[in-house]
PDB file of C-alpha atoms in Angstrom:
ATOM      1  CA  MET A 726       0.000   0.000   0.000  1.00  0.00           C
ATOM      2  CA  THR A 727       1.401   3.406  -0.980  1.00  0.00           C
ATOM      3  CA  HIS A 728       0.699   6.860   0.349  1.00  0.00           C
ATOM      4  CA  ILE A 729      -2.072   8.905  -1.190  1.00  0.00           C
ATOM      5  CA  PHE A 730      -1.989  11.938   1.122  1.00  0.00           C
ATOM      6  CA  LEU A 731       0.109  14.667  -0.485  1.00  0.00           C
ATOM      7  CA  LEU A 732       1.148  12.391  -3.363  1.00  0.00           C
ATOM      8  CA  GLN A 733      -2.237  12.545  -5.077  1.00  0.00           C
ATOM      9  CA  PRO A 734      -4.742  15.362  -5.489  1.00  0.00           C
ATOM     10  CA  GLY A 735      -7.529  15.126  -2.948  1.00  0.00           C
ATOM     11  CA  ARG A 736      -9.745  16.639  -0.289  1.00  0.00           C
ATOM     12  CA  TRP A 737      -9.325  15.678   3.362  1.00  0.00           C
ATOM     13  CA  VAL A 738     -11.133  16.426   6.612  1.00  0.00           C
ATOM     14  CA  MET A 739      -9.564  16.243  10.049  1.00  0.00           C
ATOM     15  CA  GLU A 740     -10.712  16.163  13.630  1.00  0.00           C
ATOM     16  CA  GLY A 741      -8.700  16.035  16.810  1.00  0.00           C
ATOM     17  CA  ASN A 742      -7.240  18.013  19.700  1.00  0.00           C
ATOM     18  CA  TRP A 743      -5.083  21.116  20.005  1.00  0.00           C
ATOM     19  CA  LEU A 744      -2.917  21.629  23.080  1.00  0.00           C
ATOM     20  CA  GLU A 745      -1.064  24.703  24.262  1.00  0.00           C
ATOM     21  CA  ARG A 746       1.348  25.092  27.152  1.00  0.00           C
ATOM     22  CA  ASN A 747      -0.569  25.259  30.453  1.00  0.00           C
ATOM     23  CA  GLY A 748      -3.889  24.813  28.659  1.00  0.00           C
ATOM     24  CA  MET A 749      -6.508  22.122  28.371  1.00  0.00           C
ATOM     25  CA  PRO A 750      -6.962  20.282  25.050  1.00  0.00           C
ATOM     26  CA  ILE A 751      -9.463  21.951  22.731  1.00  0.00           C
ATOM     27  CA  THR A 752     -11.288  20.469  19.759  1.00  0.00           C
ATOM     28  CA  VAL A 753      -9.874  21.243  16.322  1.00  0.00           C
ATOM     29  CA  LYS A 754     -11.444  20.466  12.963  1.00  0.00           C
ATOM     30  CA  GLY A 755     -10.128  21.193   9.542  1.00  0.00           C
ATOM     31  CA  LYS A 756     -10.057  20.664   5.825  1.00  0.00           C
ATOM     32  CA  THR A 757      -7.127  20.158   3.484  1.00  0.00           C
ATOM     33  CA  LEU A 758      -6.999  20.413  -0.286  1.00  0.00           C
ATOM     34  CA  VAL A 759      -4.032  18.941  -2.180  1.00  0.00           C
ATOM     35  CA  ALA A 760      -3.530  19.861  -5.846  1.00  0.00           C
ATOM     36  CA  TRP A 761      -0.811  19.120  -8.381  1.00  0.00           C
ATOM     37  CA  ASN A 762      -0.065  21.515 -11.225  1.00  0.00           C
ATOM     38  CA  ARG A 763       3.073  19.948 -12.641  1.00  0.00           C
ATOM     39  CA  GLU A 764       4.809  16.615 -12.367  1.00  0.00           C
ATOM     40  CA  THR A 765       6.853  17.534  -9.282  1.00  0.00           C
ATOM     41  CA  TRP A 766       5.026  20.616  -7.878  1.00  0.00           C
ATOM     42  CA  PHE A 767       2.135  20.556  -5.425  1.00  0.00           C
ATOM     43  CA  ASN A 768      -0.074  23.072  -3.619  1.00  0.00           C
ATOM     44  CA  MET A 769      -1.789  22.341  -0.340  1.00  0.00           C
ATOM     45  CA  VAL A 770      -4.161  24.525   1.661  1.00  0.00           C
ATOM     46  CA  THR A 771      -5.319  23.659   5.188  1.00  0.00           C
ATOM     47  CA  LYS A 772      -7.831  25.528   7.343  1.00  0.00           C
ATOM     48  CA  LEU A 773      -8.019  24.648  11.045  1.00  0.00           C
ATOM     49  CA  ILE A 774     -11.094  25.772  12.941  1.00  0.00           C
ATOM     50  CA  PHE A 775     -11.824  25.690  16.651  1.00  0.00           C
ATOM     51  CA  PRO A 776     -15.576  25.076  17.043  1.00  0.00           C
ATOM     52  CA  GLY A 777     -15.679  26.264  20.656  1.00  0.00           C
ATOM     53  CA  GLY A 778     -14.186  29.638  19.742  1.00  0.00           C
ATOM     54  CA  GLU A 779     -11.257  29.198  22.160  1.00  0.00           C
ATOM     55  CA  ARG A 780      -8.783  30.528  19.601  1.00  0.00           C
ATOM     56  CA  GLU A 781      -8.505  32.054  16.132  1.00  0.00           C
ATOM     57  CA  ASP A 782      -8.691  29.827  13.048  1.00  0.00           C
ATOM     58  CA  ILE A 783      -5.387  28.934  11.387  1.00  0.00           C
ATOM     59  CA  THR A 784      -4.754  28.885   7.633  1.00  0.00           C
ATOM     60  CA  LEU A 785      -1.742  27.200   6.018  1.00  0.00           C
ATOM     61  CA  GLN A 786      -0.890  27.605   2.306  1.00  0.00           C
ATOM     62  CA  TYR A 787       1.882  25.342   0.994  1.00  0.00           C
ATOM     63  CA  ARG A 788       3.756  25.240  -2.292  1.00  0.00           C
ATOM     64  CA  GLY A 789       6.183  22.381  -2.584  1.00  0.00           C
ATOM     65  CA  ARG A 790       8.381  20.406  -4.911  1.00  0.00           C
ATOM     66  CA  PHE A 791       9.516  16.808  -4.859  1.00  0.00           C
ATOM     67  CA  ASP A 792      13.063  15.968  -5.857  1.00  0.00           C
ATOM     68  CA  ILE A 793      13.871  13.310  -8.424  1.00  0.00           C
ATOM     69  CA  SER A 794      13.604  10.441  -5.908  1.00  0.00           C
ATOM     70  CA  ASP A 795       9.924  11.223  -5.096  1.00  0.00           C
ATOM     71  CA  ARG A 796      10.741  10.543  -1.428  1.00  0.00           C
ATOM     72  CA  VAL A 797      12.040  13.955  -0.386  1.00  0.00           C
ATOM     73  CA  TYR A 798      10.320  17.314  -0.840  1.00  0.00           C
ATOM     74  CA  SER A 799      10.846  20.932   0.095  1.00  0.00           C
ATOM     75  CA  PHE A 800       8.189  23.565   0.602  1.00  0.00           C
ATOM     76  CA  VAL A 801       7.398  27.155   1.443  1.00  0.00           C
ATOM     77  CA  LEU A 802       4.381  27.907   3.569  1.00  0.00           C
ATOM     78  CA  GLN A 803       2.372  30.968   4.496  1.00  0.00           C
ATOM     79  CA  HIS A 804       1.089  30.362   8.032  1.00  0.00           C
ATOM     80  CA  SER A 805      -1.584  32.750   9.338  1.00  0.00           C
ATOM     81  CA  GLU A 806       0.068  32.947  12.777  1.00  0.00           C
ATOM     82  CA  LEU A 807       3.755  32.274  12.117  1.00  0.00           C
ATOM     83  CA  GLY A 808       4.196  34.042   8.768  1.00  0.00           C
ATOM     84  CA  ARG A 809       6.616  32.787   6.117  1.00  0.00           C
ATOM     85  CA  VAL A 810       7.903  29.281   6.685  1.00  0.00           C
ATOM     86  CA  GLU A 811      10.286  26.913   4.861  1.00  0.00           C
ATOM     87  CA  GLY A 812      10.595  23.190   5.358  1.00  0.00           C
ATOM     88  CA  GLU A 813      11.392  19.752   4.063  1.00  0.00           C
ATOM     89  CA  GLY A 814       9.667  16.408   4.213  1.00  0.00           C
ATOM     90  CA  TRP A 815      10.400  12.728   3.716  1.00  0.00           C
ATOM     91  CA  ILE A 816       8.120   9.984   2.500  1.00  0.00           C
ATOM     92  CA  ALA A 817       8.802   6.832   4.554  1.00  0.00           C
ATOM     93  CA  PRO A 818       7.074   3.474   4.029  1.00  0.00           C
ATOM     94  CA  GLU A 819       4.423   4.061   6.740  1.00  0.00           C
ATOM     95  CA  THR A 820       4.731   7.776   7.539  1.00  0.00           C
ATOM     96  CA  ILE A 821       5.219  11.202   6.046  1.00  0.00           C
ATOM     97  CA  VAL A 822       7.462  13.392   8.212  1.00  0.00           C
ATOM     98  CA  GLN A 823       8.254  17.051   7.775  1.00  0.00           C
ATOM     99  CA  ARG A 824      10.192  19.718   9.615  1.00  0.00           C
ATOM    100  CA  TYR A 825       9.850  23.454   9.163  1.00  0.00           C
ATOM    101  CA  TRP A 826      11.309  26.692  10.440  1.00  0.00           C
ATOM    102  CA  VAL A 827       9.905  30.203  10.503  1.00  0.00           C
ATOM    103  CA  LEU A 828      11.793  32.769   8.436  1.00  0.00           C
ATOM    104  CA  GLY A 829      12.714  35.909  10.340  1.00  0.00           C
ATOM    105  CA  SER A 830      11.911  34.383  13.743  1.00  0.00           C
ATOM    106  CA  THR A 831      15.194  35.269  15.432  1.00  0.00           C
ATOM    107  CA  LYS A 832      13.826  36.098  18.886  1.00  0.00           C
ATOM    108  CA  GLN A 833      11.655  32.998  19.454  1.00  0.00           C
ATOM    109  CA  ARG A 834      13.275  30.726  16.802  1.00  0.00           C
ATOM    110  CA  HIS A 835       9.935  29.074  15.963  1.00  0.00           C
ATOM    111  CA  SER A 836      10.036  25.712  14.228  1.00  0.00           C
ATOM    112  CA  GLY A 837       7.861  22.652  14.003  1.00  0.00           C
ATOM    113  CA  PHE A 838       7.554  18.982  13.154  1.00  0.00           C
ATOM    114  CA  ASP A 839       4.701  16.917  11.700  1.00  0.00           C
ATOM    115  CA  THR A 840       4.240  13.174  11.402  1.00  0.00           C
ATOM    116  CA  LEU A 841       1.426  11.623   9.381  1.00  0.00           C
ATOM    117  CA  HIS A 842       1.069   7.894   9.996  1.00  0.00           C
ATOM    118  CA  ARG A 843      -0.968   5.967   7.426  1.00  0.00           C
ATOM    119  CA  LEU A 844      -3.773   3.988   9.093  1.00  0.00           C
ATOM    120  CA  ASP A 845      -5.197   2.711   5.795  1.00  0.00           C
ATOM    121  CA  ASN A 846      -5.510   3.981   2.239  1.00  0.00           C
ATOM    122  CA  GLY A 847      -7.895   6.819   3.107  1.00  0.00           C
ATOM    123  CA  ARG A 848      -6.988   7.617   6.735  1.00  0.00           C
ATOM    124  CA  TYR A 849      -3.968   9.101   8.478  1.00  0.00           C
ATOM    125  CA  TYR A 850      -3.132  10.027  12.055  1.00  0.00           C
ATOM    126  CA  GLN A 851      -1.319  13.363  12.336  1.00  0.00           C
ATOM    127  CA  SER A 852       0.820  14.500  15.240  1.00  0.00           C
ATOM    128  CA  SER A 853       2.255  18.032  15.050  1.00  0.00           C
ATOM    129  CA  VAL A 854       4.244  20.303  17.325  1.00  0.00           C
ATOM    130  CA  ILE A 855       5.335  23.935  17.196  1.00  0.00           C
ATOM    131  CA  LEU A 856       8.402  24.944  19.185  1.00  0.00           C
ATOM    132  CA  ALA A 857       9.577  28.321  20.432  1.00  0.00           C
ATOM    133  CA  GLY A 858      13.299  27.849  20.814  1.00  0.00           C
ATOM    134  CA  HIS A 859      13.756  24.536  22.644  1.00  0.00           C
ATOM    135  CA  TYR A 860      10.296  24.509  24.236  1.00  0.00           C
ATOM    136  CA  LEU A 861       7.007  23.097  23.021  1.00  0.00           C
ATOM    137  CA  SER A 862       4.461  25.857  22.508  1.00  0.00           C
ATOM    138  CA  SER A 863       1.591  23.845  20.967  1.00  0.00           C
ATOM    139  CA  ALA A 864       0.717  20.384  19.720  1.00  0.00           C
ATOM    140  CA  MET A 865      -2.021  18.877  17.615  1.00  0.00           C
ATOM    141  CA  GLU A 866      -3.233  15.315  17.212  1.00  0.00           C
ATOM    142  CA  ALA A 867      -5.856  14.557  14.579  1.00  0.00           C
ATOM    143  CA  THR A 868      -7.262  11.890  12.297  1.00  0.00           C
ATOM    144  CA  LEU A 869      -7.428  12.763   8.593  1.00  0.00           C
ATOM    145  CA  ASN A 870     -10.013  11.144   6.333  1.00  0.00           C
ATOM    146  CA  ARG A 871     -10.070  11.408   2.557  1.00  0.00           C
ATOM    147  CA  LEU A 872     -13.298  12.666   1.040  1.00  0.00           C
ATOM    148  CA  PRO A 873     -14.684  10.844  -2.011  1.00  0.00           C
ATOM    149  CA  GLN A 874     -13.622  12.385  -5.326  1.00  0.00           C
TER     150      GLN A 874
END
């Protein structure tokens, strides 16, 4: 079984929990759209919403490119809270992992890490963290489900 998230165009919904330092978990829901416009270039847009109104929605707009091996990619991202971001990702047999860093974040040195573990062909489990320097500032855990085409 091969990955379909990110590697194929598609629409995804997610539901899970968002955690912040010294805070209780809050419900997060979201939608992701993955599109390909060339053989090695992809666009991905994610909108995270917090149904209880505990925090502002988050929008992430990616543009990325796979290298020749189709197992490693790089991306730029516009994050509604963090600003301009760069990162890289790897496609492993059972997971997709990516690391990113915020451009111009010299004071807090924000960065992050995401892992998407394939549960089956249309479902993934995502675990994400954002760091400020060496400290965790927030984390998210969510299940992603592919919507029918």
